[in-house]
Short mmCIF file of N, CA, C and O in Angstrom, two decimals:
data_model
loop_
_atom_site.label_atom_id
_atom_site.label_comp_id
_atom_site.label_asym_id
_atom_site.label_seq_id
_atom_site.Cartn_x
_atom_site.Cartn_y
_atom_site.Cartn_z
N MET L 1 -4.16 12.20 -12.62
CA MET L 1 -3.77 11.03 -11.90
C MET L 1 -4.49 9.82 -12.46
O MET L 1 -5.63 9.86 -12.71
N SER L 2 -3.74 8.70 -12.60
CA SER L 2 -4.36 7.47 -13.09
C SER L 2 -5.22 6.92 -11.98
O SER L 2 -5.03 7.18 -10.80
N GLU L 3 -6.18 6.15 -12.36
CA GLU L 3 -7.16 5.53 -11.45
C GLU L 3 -6.39 4.49 -10.55
O GLU L 3 -5.80 3.57 -11.07
N LEU L 4 -6.50 4.63 -9.23
CA LEU L 4 -5.88 3.71 -8.30
C LEU L 4 -6.90 2.54 -8.04
O LEU L 4 -8.10 2.73 -8.11
N SER L 5 -6.34 1.36 -7.83
CA SER L 5 -7.11 0.19 -7.46
C SER L 5 -6.41 -0.62 -6.37
O SER L 5 -5.25 -0.42 -6.10
N GLU L 6 -7.21 -1.57 -5.83
CA GLU L 6 -6.59 -2.41 -4.77
C GLU L 6 -5.37 -3.11 -5.29
O GLU L 6 -5.24 -3.55 -6.40
N GLY L 7 -4.34 -3.11 -4.39
CA GLY L 7 -3.08 -3.77 -4.69
C GLY L 7 -2.01 -2.81 -5.27
O GLY L 7 -0.84 -3.19 -5.35
N ASP L 8 -2.43 -1.59 -5.70
CA ASP L 8 -1.43 -0.68 -6.22
C ASP L 8 -0.49 -0.21 -5.13
O ASP L 8 -0.90 0.03 -4.00
N ARG L 9 0.80 -0.05 -5.44
CA ARG L 9 1.80 0.48 -4.55
C ARG L 9 1.80 1.98 -4.61
O ARG L 9 1.77 2.56 -5.70
N VAL L 10 1.68 2.62 -3.46
CA VAL L 10 1.53 4.11 -3.42
C VAL L 10 2.46 4.63 -2.25
O VAL L 10 2.91 3.87 -1.42
N SER L 11 2.63 5.95 -2.25
CA SER L 11 3.30 6.60 -1.14
C SER L 11 2.47 7.80 -0.74
O SER L 11 1.65 8.32 -1.51
N TRP L 12 2.66 8.23 0.52
CA TRP L 12 1.89 9.35 1.05
C TRP L 12 2.70 10.00 2.19
O TRP L 12 3.57 9.40 2.73
N ASN L 13 2.34 11.25 2.50
CA ASN L 13 3.02 11.97 3.58
C ASN L 13 2.44 11.67 4.92
O ASN L 13 1.22 11.52 5.05
N THR L 14 3.29 11.50 5.96
CA THR L 14 2.91 11.39 7.35
C THR L 14 3.71 12.37 8.11
O THR L 14 4.63 13.00 7.61
N SER L 15 3.43 12.51 9.42
CA SER L 15 4.17 13.44 10.24
C SER L 15 5.64 12.99 10.38
O SER L 15 6.53 13.81 10.68
N GLN L 16 5.93 11.73 10.14
CA GLN L 16 7.30 11.20 10.22
C GLN L 16 7.95 11.22 8.89
O GLN L 16 9.14 10.84 8.75
N GLY L 17 7.29 11.68 7.81
CA GLY L 17 7.91 11.71 6.46
C GLY L 17 7.08 10.86 5.48
O GLY L 17 5.97 10.40 5.81
N ARG L 18 7.69 10.62 4.38
CA ARG L 18 7.00 9.85 3.27
C ARG L 18 6.90 8.40 3.64
O ARG L 18 7.90 7.80 4.09
N THR L 19 5.74 7.77 3.44
CA THR L 19 5.55 6.36 3.71
C THR L 19 5.09 5.62 2.45
O THR L 19 4.40 6.23 1.65
N ARG L 20 5.48 4.35 2.35
CA ARG L 20 5.03 3.52 1.21
C ARG L 20 4.15 2.42 1.68
O ARG L 20 4.24 1.95 2.80
N GLY L 21 3.24 2.01 0.80
CA GLY L 21 2.40 0.90 1.12
C GLY L 21 1.54 0.52 -0.07
O GLY L 21 1.89 0.83 -1.25
N GLU L 22 0.40 -0.07 0.19
CA GLU L 22 -0.49 -0.50 -0.91
C GLU L 22 -1.93 -0.13 -0.60
O GLU L 22 -2.33 -0.03 0.53
N VAL L 23 -2.70 0.05 -1.71
CA VAL L 23 -4.10 0.30 -1.57
C VAL L 23 -4.82 -0.97 -1.17
O VAL L 23 -4.63 -2.05 -1.77
N VAL L 24 -5.56 -0.89 -0.08
CA VAL L 24 -6.30 -2.06 0.48
C VAL L 24 -7.78 -2.02 -0.05
O VAL L 24 -8.34 -3.04 -0.40
N GLN L 25 -8.31 -0.81 -0.09
CA GLN L 25 -9.72 -0.68 -0.45
C GLN L 25 -10.03 0.71 -1.03
O GLN L 25 -9.45 1.70 -0.55
N LYS L 26 -10.88 0.78 -2.00
CA LYS L 26 -11.38 2.05 -2.59
C LYS L 26 -12.73 2.33 -2.04
O LYS L 26 -13.63 1.47 -2.02
N LYS L 27 -12.94 3.58 -1.57
CA LYS L 27 -14.24 3.98 -1.01
C LYS L 27 -14.87 5.03 -1.91
O LYS L 27 -14.23 6.01 -2.22
N THR L 28 -16.11 4.83 -2.26
CA THR L 28 -16.80 5.80 -3.13
C THR L 28 -18.02 6.40 -2.49
O THR L 28 -18.82 7.07 -3.13
N SER L 29 -18.17 6.20 -1.19
CA SER L 29 -19.28 6.79 -0.41
C SER L 29 -18.71 7.16 0.98
O SER L 29 -17.69 6.59 1.40
N ASP L 30 -19.40 8.05 1.67
CA ASP L 30 -18.94 8.50 3.00
C ASP L 30 -18.76 7.28 3.91
O ASP L 30 -19.55 6.32 3.83
N PHE L 31 -17.75 7.31 4.80
CA PHE L 31 -17.47 6.21 5.66
C PHE L 31 -16.79 6.69 6.95
O PHE L 31 -16.33 7.78 7.04
N GLU L 32 -16.75 5.81 7.94
CA GLU L 32 -16.09 6.03 9.22
C GLU L 32 -14.84 5.16 9.24
O GLU L 32 -14.87 3.99 8.80
N PHE L 33 -13.72 5.71 9.69
CA PHE L 33 -12.49 4.95 9.80
C PHE L 33 -11.69 5.48 10.98
O PHE L 33 -11.43 6.67 11.06
N ALA L 34 -11.31 4.61 11.90
CA ALA L 34 -10.53 4.94 13.10
C ALA L 34 -11.19 6.11 13.82
O ALA L 34 -10.49 7.07 14.29
N GLY L 35 -12.50 6.09 13.93
CA GLY L 35 -13.23 7.08 14.69
C GLY L 35 -13.41 8.45 13.99
O GLY L 35 -13.87 9.40 14.63
N GLN L 36 -13.05 8.52 12.74
CA GLN L 36 -13.21 9.75 12.01
C GLN L 36 -14.15 9.55 10.84
O GLN L 36 -14.21 8.48 10.26
N HIS L 37 -14.86 10.60 10.46
CA HIS L 37 -15.76 10.59 9.30
C HIS L 37 -14.99 11.07 8.08
O HIS L 37 -14.30 12.05 8.10
N PHE L 38 -15.10 10.30 6.97
CA PHE L 38 -14.48 10.68 5.72
C PHE L 38 -15.56 10.83 4.64
O PHE L 38 -16.53 10.05 4.59
N THR L 39 -15.35 11.80 3.77
CA THR L 39 -16.27 12.00 2.63
C THR L 39 -15.63 11.46 1.43
O THR L 39 -14.45 11.69 1.13
N ALA L 40 -16.36 10.72 0.63
CA ALA L 40 -15.90 10.12 -0.59
C ALA L 40 -17.02 9.99 -1.63
O ALA L 40 -18.19 9.94 -1.21
N SER L 41 -16.73 10.00 -2.91
CA SER L 41 -17.70 9.82 -3.92
C SER L 41 -17.04 9.14 -5.10
O SER L 41 -15.81 8.97 -5.09
N SER L 42 -17.78 8.76 -6.10
CA SER L 42 -17.23 8.14 -7.29
C SER L 42 -16.31 9.16 -8.04
O SER L 42 -15.35 8.72 -8.64
N ASP L 43 -16.61 10.43 -7.92
CA ASP L 43 -15.78 11.44 -8.60
C ASP L 43 -14.49 11.73 -7.81
O ASP L 43 -13.48 12.07 -8.36
N GLU L 44 -14.60 11.62 -6.45
CA GLU L 44 -13.45 11.86 -5.56
C GLU L 44 -13.35 10.74 -4.56
O GLU L 44 -13.74 10.95 -3.37
N PRO L 45 -12.88 9.56 -4.96
CA PRO L 45 -12.82 8.46 -4.00
C PRO L 45 -11.76 8.66 -2.98
O PRO L 45 -10.82 9.46 -3.10
N ALA L 46 -11.93 7.92 -1.85
CA ALA L 46 -10.90 7.84 -0.81
C ALA L 46 -10.36 6.42 -0.81
O ALA L 46 -11.01 5.50 -1.36
N PHE L 47 -9.22 6.22 -0.19
CA PHE L 47 -8.62 4.87 -0.19
C PHE L 47 -8.06 4.52 1.16
O PHE L 47 -7.54 5.33 1.86
N ILE L 48 -8.29 3.25 1.55
CA ILE L 48 -7.66 2.70 2.72
C ILE L 48 -6.32 2.14 2.24
O ILE L 48 -6.25 1.35 1.27
N VAL L 49 -5.20 2.53 2.89
CA VAL L 49 -3.87 2.14 2.53
C VAL L 49 -3.20 1.44 3.71
O VAL L 49 -3.51 1.76 4.87
N ARG L 50 -2.28 0.48 3.44
CA ARG L 50 -1.57 -0.18 4.47
C ARG L 50 -0.08 0.07 4.34
O ARG L 50 0.48 -0.15 3.26
N SER L 51 0.55 0.50 5.40
CA SER L 51 1.97 0.77 5.41
C SER L 51 2.79 -0.51 5.23
O SER L 51 2.51 -1.45 5.89
N GLU L 52 3.83 -0.44 4.34
CA GLU L 52 4.74 -1.56 4.16
C GLU L 52 5.56 -1.77 5.41
O GLU L 52 5.94 -2.90 5.77
N LYS L 53 5.91 -0.67 6.08
CA LYS L 53 6.84 -0.76 7.23
C LYS L 53 6.14 -1.21 8.50
O LYS L 53 6.68 -2.08 9.21
N THR L 54 4.99 -0.67 8.80
CA THR L 54 4.35 -0.96 10.11
C THR L 54 3.06 -1.84 9.99
O THR L 54 2.64 -2.42 11.01
N GLY L 55 2.50 -1.91 8.78
CA GLY L 55 1.27 -2.69 8.63
C GLY L 55 0.03 -1.90 9.08
O GLY L 55 -1.08 -2.35 8.98
N ALA L 56 0.25 -0.62 9.55
CA ALA L 56 -0.86 0.20 10.01
C ALA L 56 -1.68 0.67 8.77
O ALA L 56 -1.10 0.84 7.71
N GLU L 57 -2.96 0.80 8.98
CA GLU L 57 -3.81 1.25 7.93
C GLU L 57 -4.26 2.70 8.14
O GLU L 57 -4.39 3.14 9.32
N ALA L 58 -4.50 3.42 7.05
CA ALA L 58 -4.92 4.80 7.13
C ALA L 58 -5.85 5.09 5.93
O ALA L 58 -5.83 4.34 4.99
N ALA L 59 -6.61 6.12 6.07
CA ALA L 59 -7.55 6.58 4.99
C ALA L 59 -7.03 7.88 4.40
O ALA L 59 -6.60 8.78 5.10
N HIS L 60 -7.00 7.94 3.05
CA HIS L 60 -6.52 9.15 2.35
C HIS L 60 -7.34 9.40 1.10
O HIS L 60 -7.87 8.49 0.48
N LYS L 61 -7.45 10.66 0.72
CA LYS L 61 -8.01 11.04 -0.55
C LYS L 61 -7.02 10.59 -1.66
O LYS L 61 -5.84 10.55 -1.42
N GLY L 62 -7.51 10.37 -2.79
CA GLY L 62 -6.62 9.94 -3.91
C GLY L 62 -5.54 11.01 -4.24
O GLY L 62 -4.47 10.67 -4.61
N SER L 63 -5.88 12.28 -4.05
CA SER L 63 -4.95 13.35 -4.34
C SER L 63 -3.75 13.36 -3.39
O SER L 63 -2.72 13.96 -3.72
N ALA L 64 -3.84 12.70 -2.24
CA ALA L 64 -2.73 12.63 -1.31
C ALA L 64 -1.79 11.44 -1.61
O ALA L 64 -0.72 11.33 -0.97
N LEU L 65 -2.18 10.60 -2.57
CA LEU L 65 -1.36 9.39 -2.87
C LEU L 65 -0.60 9.53 -4.15
O LEU L 65 -1.14 10.08 -5.15
N ARG L 66 0.59 9.03 -4.19
CA ARG L 66 1.43 8.94 -5.42
C ARG L 66 1.65 7.51 -5.74
O ARG L 66 2.01 6.68 -4.88
N THR L 67 1.47 7.17 -7.03
CA THR L 67 1.65 5.79 -7.48
C THR L 67 3.09 5.50 -7.57
O THR L 67 3.91 6.27 -8.08
N LEU L 68 3.54 4.27 -7.12
CA LEU L 68 4.90 3.82 -7.23
C LEU L 68 4.94 2.71 -8.25
O LEU L 68 3.97 2.00 -8.49
N LYS L 69 6.11 2.51 -8.88
CA LYS L 69 6.34 1.42 -9.82
C LYS L 69 6.52 0.10 -9.08
O LYS L 69 6.96 0.03 -7.97
#
């Protein structure tokens, strides 16, 4: 997978189906988001993404995201 960065367009799975949005922030250390603890490192970063449709933000591992053109 190519390295993701802020502003990249991506898609990811949700319970309602595939969603599109953009990377808002890259996390390389453990963090809290929406009341949940997430593990991240420079080798396995996590990303905060914002949905194009709803504007809602979510946290995902890079492996859960697909880059869009």
